[in-house]
mmCIF file of C-alpha atoms in Angstrom:
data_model
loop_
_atom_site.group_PDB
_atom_site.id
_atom_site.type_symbol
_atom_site.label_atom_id
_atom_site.label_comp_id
_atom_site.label_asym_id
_atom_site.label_seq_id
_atom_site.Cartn_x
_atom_site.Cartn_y
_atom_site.Cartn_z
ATOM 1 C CA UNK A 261 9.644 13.898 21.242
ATOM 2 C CA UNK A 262 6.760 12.245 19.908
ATOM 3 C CA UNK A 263 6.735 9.458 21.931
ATOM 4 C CA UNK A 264 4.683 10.367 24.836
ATOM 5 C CA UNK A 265 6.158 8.062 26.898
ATOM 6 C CA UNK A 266 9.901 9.290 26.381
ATOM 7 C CA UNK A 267 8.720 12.658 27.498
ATOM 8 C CA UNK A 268 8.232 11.832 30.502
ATOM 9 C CA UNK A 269 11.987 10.906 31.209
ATOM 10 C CA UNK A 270 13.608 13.822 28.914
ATOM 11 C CA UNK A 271 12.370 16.613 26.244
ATOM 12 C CA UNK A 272 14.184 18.565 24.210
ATOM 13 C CA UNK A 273 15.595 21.396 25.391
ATOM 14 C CA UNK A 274 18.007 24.191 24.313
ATOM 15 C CA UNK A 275 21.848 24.317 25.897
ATOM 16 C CA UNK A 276 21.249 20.132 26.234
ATOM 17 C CA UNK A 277 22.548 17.516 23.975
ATOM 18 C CA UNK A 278 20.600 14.181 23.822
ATOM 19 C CA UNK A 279 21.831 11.184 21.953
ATOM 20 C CA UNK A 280 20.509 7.883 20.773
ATOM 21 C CA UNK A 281 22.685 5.202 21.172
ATOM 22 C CA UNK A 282 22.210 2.307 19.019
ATOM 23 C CA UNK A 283 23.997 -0.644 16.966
ATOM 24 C CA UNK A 284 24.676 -1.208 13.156
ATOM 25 C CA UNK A 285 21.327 -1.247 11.061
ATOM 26 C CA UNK A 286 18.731 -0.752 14.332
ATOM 27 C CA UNK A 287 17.831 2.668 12.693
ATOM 28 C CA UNK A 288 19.918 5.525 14.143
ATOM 29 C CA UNK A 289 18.687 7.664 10.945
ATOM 30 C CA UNK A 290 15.698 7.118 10.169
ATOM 31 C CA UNK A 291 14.559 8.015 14.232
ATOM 32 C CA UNK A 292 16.661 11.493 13.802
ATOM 33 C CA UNK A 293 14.494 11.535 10.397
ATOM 34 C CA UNK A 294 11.288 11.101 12.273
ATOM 35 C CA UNK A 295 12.577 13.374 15.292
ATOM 36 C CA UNK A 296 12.874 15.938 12.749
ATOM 37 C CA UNK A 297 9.763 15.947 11.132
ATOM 38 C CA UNK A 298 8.018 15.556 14.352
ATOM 39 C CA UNK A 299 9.991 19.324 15.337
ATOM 40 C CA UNK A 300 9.550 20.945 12.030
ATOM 41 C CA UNK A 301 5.088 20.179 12.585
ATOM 42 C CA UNK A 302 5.639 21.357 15.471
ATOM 43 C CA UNK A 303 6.658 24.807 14.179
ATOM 44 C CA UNK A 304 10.376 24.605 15.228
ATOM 45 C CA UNK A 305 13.422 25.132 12.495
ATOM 46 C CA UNK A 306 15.875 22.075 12.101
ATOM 47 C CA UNK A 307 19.665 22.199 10.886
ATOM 48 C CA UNK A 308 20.415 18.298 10.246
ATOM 49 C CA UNK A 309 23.908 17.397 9.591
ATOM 50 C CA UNK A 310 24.614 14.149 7.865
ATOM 51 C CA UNK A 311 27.337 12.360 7.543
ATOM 52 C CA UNK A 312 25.863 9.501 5.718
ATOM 53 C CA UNK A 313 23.494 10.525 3.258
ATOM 54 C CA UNK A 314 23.366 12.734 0.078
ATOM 55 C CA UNK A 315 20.624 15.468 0.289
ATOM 56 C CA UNK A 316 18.997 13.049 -2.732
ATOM 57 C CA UNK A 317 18.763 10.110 -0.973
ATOM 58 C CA UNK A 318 18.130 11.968 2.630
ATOM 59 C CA UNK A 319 14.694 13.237 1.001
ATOM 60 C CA UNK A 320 13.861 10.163 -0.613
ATOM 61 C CA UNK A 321 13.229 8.791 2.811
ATOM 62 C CA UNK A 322 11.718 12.150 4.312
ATOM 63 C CA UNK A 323 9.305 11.654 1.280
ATOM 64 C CA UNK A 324 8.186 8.309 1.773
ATOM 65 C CA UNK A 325 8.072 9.004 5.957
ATOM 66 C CA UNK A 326 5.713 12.177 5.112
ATOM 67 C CA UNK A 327 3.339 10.647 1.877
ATOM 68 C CA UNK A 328 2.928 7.344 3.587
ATOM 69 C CA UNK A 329 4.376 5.591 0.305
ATOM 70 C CA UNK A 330 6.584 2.558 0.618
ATOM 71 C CA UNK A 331 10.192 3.381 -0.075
ATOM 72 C CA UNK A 332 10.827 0.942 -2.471
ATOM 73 C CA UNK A 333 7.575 2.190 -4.744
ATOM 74 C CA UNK A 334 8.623 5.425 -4.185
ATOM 75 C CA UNK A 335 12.613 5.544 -5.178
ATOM 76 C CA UNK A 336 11.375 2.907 -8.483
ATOM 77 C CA UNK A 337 8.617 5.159 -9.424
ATOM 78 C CA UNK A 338 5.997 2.373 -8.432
ATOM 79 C CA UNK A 339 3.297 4.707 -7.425
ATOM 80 C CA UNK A 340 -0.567 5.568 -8.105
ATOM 81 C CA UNK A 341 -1.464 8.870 -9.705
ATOM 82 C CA UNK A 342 -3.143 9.649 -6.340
ATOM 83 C CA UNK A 343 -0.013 8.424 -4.675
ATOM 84 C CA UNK A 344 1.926 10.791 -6.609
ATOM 85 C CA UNK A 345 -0.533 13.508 -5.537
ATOM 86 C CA UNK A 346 1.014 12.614 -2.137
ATOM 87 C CA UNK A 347 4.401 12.754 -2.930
ATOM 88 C CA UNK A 348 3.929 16.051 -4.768
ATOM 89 C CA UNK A 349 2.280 17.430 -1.718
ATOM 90 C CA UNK A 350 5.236 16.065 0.066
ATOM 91 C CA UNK A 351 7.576 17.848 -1.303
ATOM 92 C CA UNK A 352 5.685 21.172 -1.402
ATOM 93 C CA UNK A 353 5.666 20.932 2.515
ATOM 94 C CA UNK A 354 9.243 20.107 3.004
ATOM 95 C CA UNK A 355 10.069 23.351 0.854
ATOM 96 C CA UNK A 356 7.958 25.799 3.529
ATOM 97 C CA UNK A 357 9.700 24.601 6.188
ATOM 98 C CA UNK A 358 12.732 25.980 7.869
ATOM 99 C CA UNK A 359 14.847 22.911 7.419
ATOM 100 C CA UNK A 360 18.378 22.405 6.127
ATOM 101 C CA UNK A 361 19.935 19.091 5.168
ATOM 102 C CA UNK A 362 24.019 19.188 4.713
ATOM 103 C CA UNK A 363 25.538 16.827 3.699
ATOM 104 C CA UNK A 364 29.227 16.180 5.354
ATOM 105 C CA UNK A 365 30.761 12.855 5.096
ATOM 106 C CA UNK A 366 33.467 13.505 7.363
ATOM 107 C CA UNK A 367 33.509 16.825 10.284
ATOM 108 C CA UNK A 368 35.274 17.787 13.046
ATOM 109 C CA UNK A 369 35.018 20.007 15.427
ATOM 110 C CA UNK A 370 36.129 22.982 13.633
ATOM 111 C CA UNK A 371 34.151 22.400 10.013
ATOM 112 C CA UNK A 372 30.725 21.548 12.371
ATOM 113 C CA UNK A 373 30.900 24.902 14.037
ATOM 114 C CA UNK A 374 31.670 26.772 11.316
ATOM 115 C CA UNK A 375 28.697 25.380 9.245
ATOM 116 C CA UNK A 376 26.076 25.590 12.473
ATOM 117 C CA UNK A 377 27.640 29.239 12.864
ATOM 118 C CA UNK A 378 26.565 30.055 9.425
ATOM 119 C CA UNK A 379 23.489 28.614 8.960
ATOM 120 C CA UNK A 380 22.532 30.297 12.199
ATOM 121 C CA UNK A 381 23.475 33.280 10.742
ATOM 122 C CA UNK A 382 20.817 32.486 7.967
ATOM 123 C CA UNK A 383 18.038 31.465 9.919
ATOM 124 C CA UNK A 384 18.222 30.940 13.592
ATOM 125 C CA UNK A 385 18.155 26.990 14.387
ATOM 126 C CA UNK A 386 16.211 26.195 17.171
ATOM 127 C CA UNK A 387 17.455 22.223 16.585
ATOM 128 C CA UNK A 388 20.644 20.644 15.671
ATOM 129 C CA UNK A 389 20.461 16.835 14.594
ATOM 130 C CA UNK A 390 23.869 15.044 14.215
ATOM 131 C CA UNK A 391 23.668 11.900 12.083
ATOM 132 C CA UNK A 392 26.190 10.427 13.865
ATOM 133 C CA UNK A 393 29.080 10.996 16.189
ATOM 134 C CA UNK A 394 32.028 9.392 14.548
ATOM 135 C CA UNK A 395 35.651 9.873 14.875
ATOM 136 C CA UNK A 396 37.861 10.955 12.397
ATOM 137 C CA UNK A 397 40.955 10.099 13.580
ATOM 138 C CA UNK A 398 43.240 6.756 12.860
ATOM 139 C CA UNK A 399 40.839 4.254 14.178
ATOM 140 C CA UNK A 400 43.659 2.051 14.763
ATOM 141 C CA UNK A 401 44.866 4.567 17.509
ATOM 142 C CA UNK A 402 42.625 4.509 19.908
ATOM 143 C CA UNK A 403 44.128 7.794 22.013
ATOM 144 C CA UNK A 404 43.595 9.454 19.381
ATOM 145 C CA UNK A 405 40.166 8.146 18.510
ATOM 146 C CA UNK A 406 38.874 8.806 22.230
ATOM 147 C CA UNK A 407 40.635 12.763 22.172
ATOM 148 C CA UNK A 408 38.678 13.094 18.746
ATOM 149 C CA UNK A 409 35.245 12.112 20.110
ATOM 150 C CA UNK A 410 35.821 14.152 22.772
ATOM 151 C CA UNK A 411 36.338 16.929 21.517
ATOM 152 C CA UNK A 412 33.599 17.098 18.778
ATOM 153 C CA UNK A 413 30.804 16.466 21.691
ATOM 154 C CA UNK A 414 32.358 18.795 24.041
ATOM 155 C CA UNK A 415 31.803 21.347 20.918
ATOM 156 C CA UNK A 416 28.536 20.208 20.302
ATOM 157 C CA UNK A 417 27.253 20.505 23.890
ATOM 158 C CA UNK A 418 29.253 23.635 25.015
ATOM 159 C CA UNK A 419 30.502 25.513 21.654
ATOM 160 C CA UNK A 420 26.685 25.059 19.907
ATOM 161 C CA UNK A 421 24.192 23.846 22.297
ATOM 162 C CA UNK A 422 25.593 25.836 25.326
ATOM 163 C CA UNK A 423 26.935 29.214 23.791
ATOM 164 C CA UNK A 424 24.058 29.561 20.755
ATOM 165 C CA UNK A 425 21.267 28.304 22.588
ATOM 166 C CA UNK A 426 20.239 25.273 20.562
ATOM 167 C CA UNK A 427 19.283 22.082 21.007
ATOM 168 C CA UNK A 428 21.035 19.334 20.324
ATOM 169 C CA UNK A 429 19.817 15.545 19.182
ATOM 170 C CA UNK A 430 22.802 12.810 17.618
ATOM 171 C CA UNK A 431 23.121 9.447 17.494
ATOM 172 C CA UNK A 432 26.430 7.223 18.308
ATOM 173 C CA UNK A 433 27.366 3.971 17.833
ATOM 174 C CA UNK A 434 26.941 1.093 20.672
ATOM 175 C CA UNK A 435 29.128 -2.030 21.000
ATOM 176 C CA UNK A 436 27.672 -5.701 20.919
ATOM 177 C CA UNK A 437 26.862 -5.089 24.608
ATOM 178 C CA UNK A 438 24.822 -2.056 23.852
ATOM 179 C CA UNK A 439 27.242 0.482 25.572
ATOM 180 C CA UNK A 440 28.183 3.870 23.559
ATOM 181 C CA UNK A 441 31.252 2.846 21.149
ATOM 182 C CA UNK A 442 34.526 4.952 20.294
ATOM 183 C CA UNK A 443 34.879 7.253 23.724
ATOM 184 C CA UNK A 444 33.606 7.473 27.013
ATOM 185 C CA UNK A 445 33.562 11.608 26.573
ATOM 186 C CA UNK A 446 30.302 11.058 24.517
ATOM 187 C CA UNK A 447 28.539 10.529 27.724
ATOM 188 C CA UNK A 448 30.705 12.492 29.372
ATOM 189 C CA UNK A 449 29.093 15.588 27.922
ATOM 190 C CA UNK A 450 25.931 14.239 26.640
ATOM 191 C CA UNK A 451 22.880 15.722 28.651
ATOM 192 C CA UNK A 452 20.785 12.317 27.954
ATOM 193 C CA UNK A 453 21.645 8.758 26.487
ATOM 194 C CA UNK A 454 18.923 6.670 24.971
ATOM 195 C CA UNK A 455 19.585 3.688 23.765
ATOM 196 C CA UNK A 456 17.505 1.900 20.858
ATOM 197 C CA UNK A 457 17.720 -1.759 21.325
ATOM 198 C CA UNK A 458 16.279 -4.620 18.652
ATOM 199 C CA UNK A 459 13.613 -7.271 20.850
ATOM 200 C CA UNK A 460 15.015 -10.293 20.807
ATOM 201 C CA UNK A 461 12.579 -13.392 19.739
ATOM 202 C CA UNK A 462 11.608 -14.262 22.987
ATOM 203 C CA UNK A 463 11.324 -10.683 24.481
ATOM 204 C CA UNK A 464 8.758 -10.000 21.377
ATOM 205 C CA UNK A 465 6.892 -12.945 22.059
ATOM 206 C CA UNK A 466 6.759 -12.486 25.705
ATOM 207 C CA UNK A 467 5.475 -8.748 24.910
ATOM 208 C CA UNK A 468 3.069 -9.746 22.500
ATOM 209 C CA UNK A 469 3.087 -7.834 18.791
ATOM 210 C CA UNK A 470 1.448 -5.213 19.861
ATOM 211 C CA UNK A 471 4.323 -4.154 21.796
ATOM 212 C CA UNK A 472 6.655 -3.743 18.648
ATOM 213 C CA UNK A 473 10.091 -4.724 18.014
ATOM 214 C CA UNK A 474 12.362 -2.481 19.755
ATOM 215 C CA UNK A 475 13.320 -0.630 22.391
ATOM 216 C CA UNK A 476 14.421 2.730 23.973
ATOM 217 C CA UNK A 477 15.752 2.541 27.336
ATOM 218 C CA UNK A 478 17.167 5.794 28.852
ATOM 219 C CA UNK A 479 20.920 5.006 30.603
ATOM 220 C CA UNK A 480 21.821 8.387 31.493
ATOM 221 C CA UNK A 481 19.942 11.458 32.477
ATOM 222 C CA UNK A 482 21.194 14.262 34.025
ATOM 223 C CA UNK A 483 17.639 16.315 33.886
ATOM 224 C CA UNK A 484 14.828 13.907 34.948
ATOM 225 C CA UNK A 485 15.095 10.098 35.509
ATOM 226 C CA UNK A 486 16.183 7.145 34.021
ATOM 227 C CA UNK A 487 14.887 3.573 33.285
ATOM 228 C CA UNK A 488 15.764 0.776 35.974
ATOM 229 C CA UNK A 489 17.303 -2.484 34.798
ATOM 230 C CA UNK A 490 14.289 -4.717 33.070
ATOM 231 C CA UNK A 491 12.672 -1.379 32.651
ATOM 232 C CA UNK A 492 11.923 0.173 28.089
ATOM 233 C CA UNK A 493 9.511 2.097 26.094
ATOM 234 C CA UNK A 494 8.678 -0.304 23.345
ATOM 235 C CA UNK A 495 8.237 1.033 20.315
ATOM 236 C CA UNK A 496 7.459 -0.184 16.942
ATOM 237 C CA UNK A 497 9.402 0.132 13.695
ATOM 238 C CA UNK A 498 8.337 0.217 9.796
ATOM 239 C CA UNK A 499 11.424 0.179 7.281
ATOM 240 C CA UNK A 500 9.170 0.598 4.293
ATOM 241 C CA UNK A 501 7.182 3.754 5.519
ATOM 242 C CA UNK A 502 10.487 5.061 7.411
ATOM 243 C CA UNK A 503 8.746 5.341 10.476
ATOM 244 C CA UNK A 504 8.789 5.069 14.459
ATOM 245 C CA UNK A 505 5.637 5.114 16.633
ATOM 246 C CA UNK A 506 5.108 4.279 20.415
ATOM 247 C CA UNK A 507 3.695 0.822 20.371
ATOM 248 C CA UNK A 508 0.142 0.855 21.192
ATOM 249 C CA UNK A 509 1.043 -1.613 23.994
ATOM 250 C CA UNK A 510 3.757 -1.554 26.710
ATOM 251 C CA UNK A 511 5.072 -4.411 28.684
ATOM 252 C CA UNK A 512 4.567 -4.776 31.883
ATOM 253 C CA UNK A 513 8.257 -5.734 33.135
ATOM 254 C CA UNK A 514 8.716 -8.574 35.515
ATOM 255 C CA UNK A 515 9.012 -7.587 39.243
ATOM 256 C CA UNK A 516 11.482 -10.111 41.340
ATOM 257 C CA UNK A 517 10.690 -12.016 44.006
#
């Protein structure tokens, strides 16, 4: 990953699926966005499946993460003629690398293999990203809800992951109480949870600023270890540039008496 810190409690690694676990509007995306990025610099070919952006607005982000140039400016055509130098550049990168965006509003287990099994065919994918696990059966029916989740990670981690030989990053959604929402089978066959948690108020004043805004706390880890309770990576978060960075400062959490 690149936060330096997270690697020491998980990397990725083929045959394992990791997911980030997070509520409504903390930033599930745009983290898979800058997990990408971070794999394609580092020489490695990404397949990202999305089932909530259009490839349009999906690089509209990617550009303003890789130029530096606000979102906003960026989608309104507010820009310098040396920030459009940037953008232009931008774009020219994204095009060399092996990266596919597809755009699927709703999968399941059958129309995700397929589409992975295809595009491997292409160009082998050394990294899946899943933007995000989500049913699609009658949310009203929860049995049938839980046997959909499960069997769309069970494909992910065994079908893809385990049989191809490809890693595997998604994101989920958590409940108010920060647990992993829809079915229990997501961590059932997940390799690694991390969850991404907004600071309250008084955590980020406790912390200080330079300790950011949120945090990632790994729950579940079947391949190194996992945070105890009290225990996060803070990290700090910028909506306009789409980006995620270790903070430069961690807390130092409080030991009991």
């Amino acid at each position: 990953f690149k936060f330096p810190l997270l690697n020491e409690y998980v990397t990725i690694e083929r045959g394992e699926l990791i997911i980030f676990g997070a509520q409504q509007k903390v930033g599930k995306s745009i983290m898979l966005l800058n997990c990408a990025v971070d794999l394609l610099r580092k020489g490695y070919s990404v397949l990202y499946i999305d089932s909530e952006l259009s490839d349009r607005l999906f690089t509209a982000r990617m550009l303003a993460h890789i130029s530096g140039i606000p979102y906003r400016n960026l989608t309104s055509g507010q820009y310098s003629d040396e920030e459009r130098g940037k953008i232009i550049y931008a774009k020219d990168w994204i095009k060399q690398q092996p990266f596919q965006h597809c755009y699927l509003p709703m999968f399941d287990e059958d129309s995700i293999y397929l589409t992975v099994k295809q595009m491997n065919h292409i160009r082998p994918i050394d990294v899946l990203i899943i933007d995000y696990f989500k049913s699609t059966g009658n949310e009203l029916d929860a049995f049938a809800t839980y046997a959909s989740m499960g069997r769309i990670t069970d494909c992910i981690k065994n079908e893809i992951a385990g049989r191809m030989n490809i890693a595997a990053i998604g994101a989920a959604q958590a409940t108010a109480t920060n647990k992993l929402a829809d079915s229990a089978k997501i961590a059932r066959n997940a390799s690694t949870i991390i969850m991404m948690i907004d600071k309250t108020p008084e955590e980020i004043e406790a912390d200080g600023p330079e300790c950011g805004d949120k945090k990632l706390v790994v729950t579940v880890n079947r391949n190194g270890m996992q945070h105890s309770p009290g225990e996060y990576i803070s990290i700090k978060f910028d909506g306009n540039h789409i980006m995620f960075e270790q903070a430069e400062k961690q807390a130092i959490p409080e030991m009991p008496f």
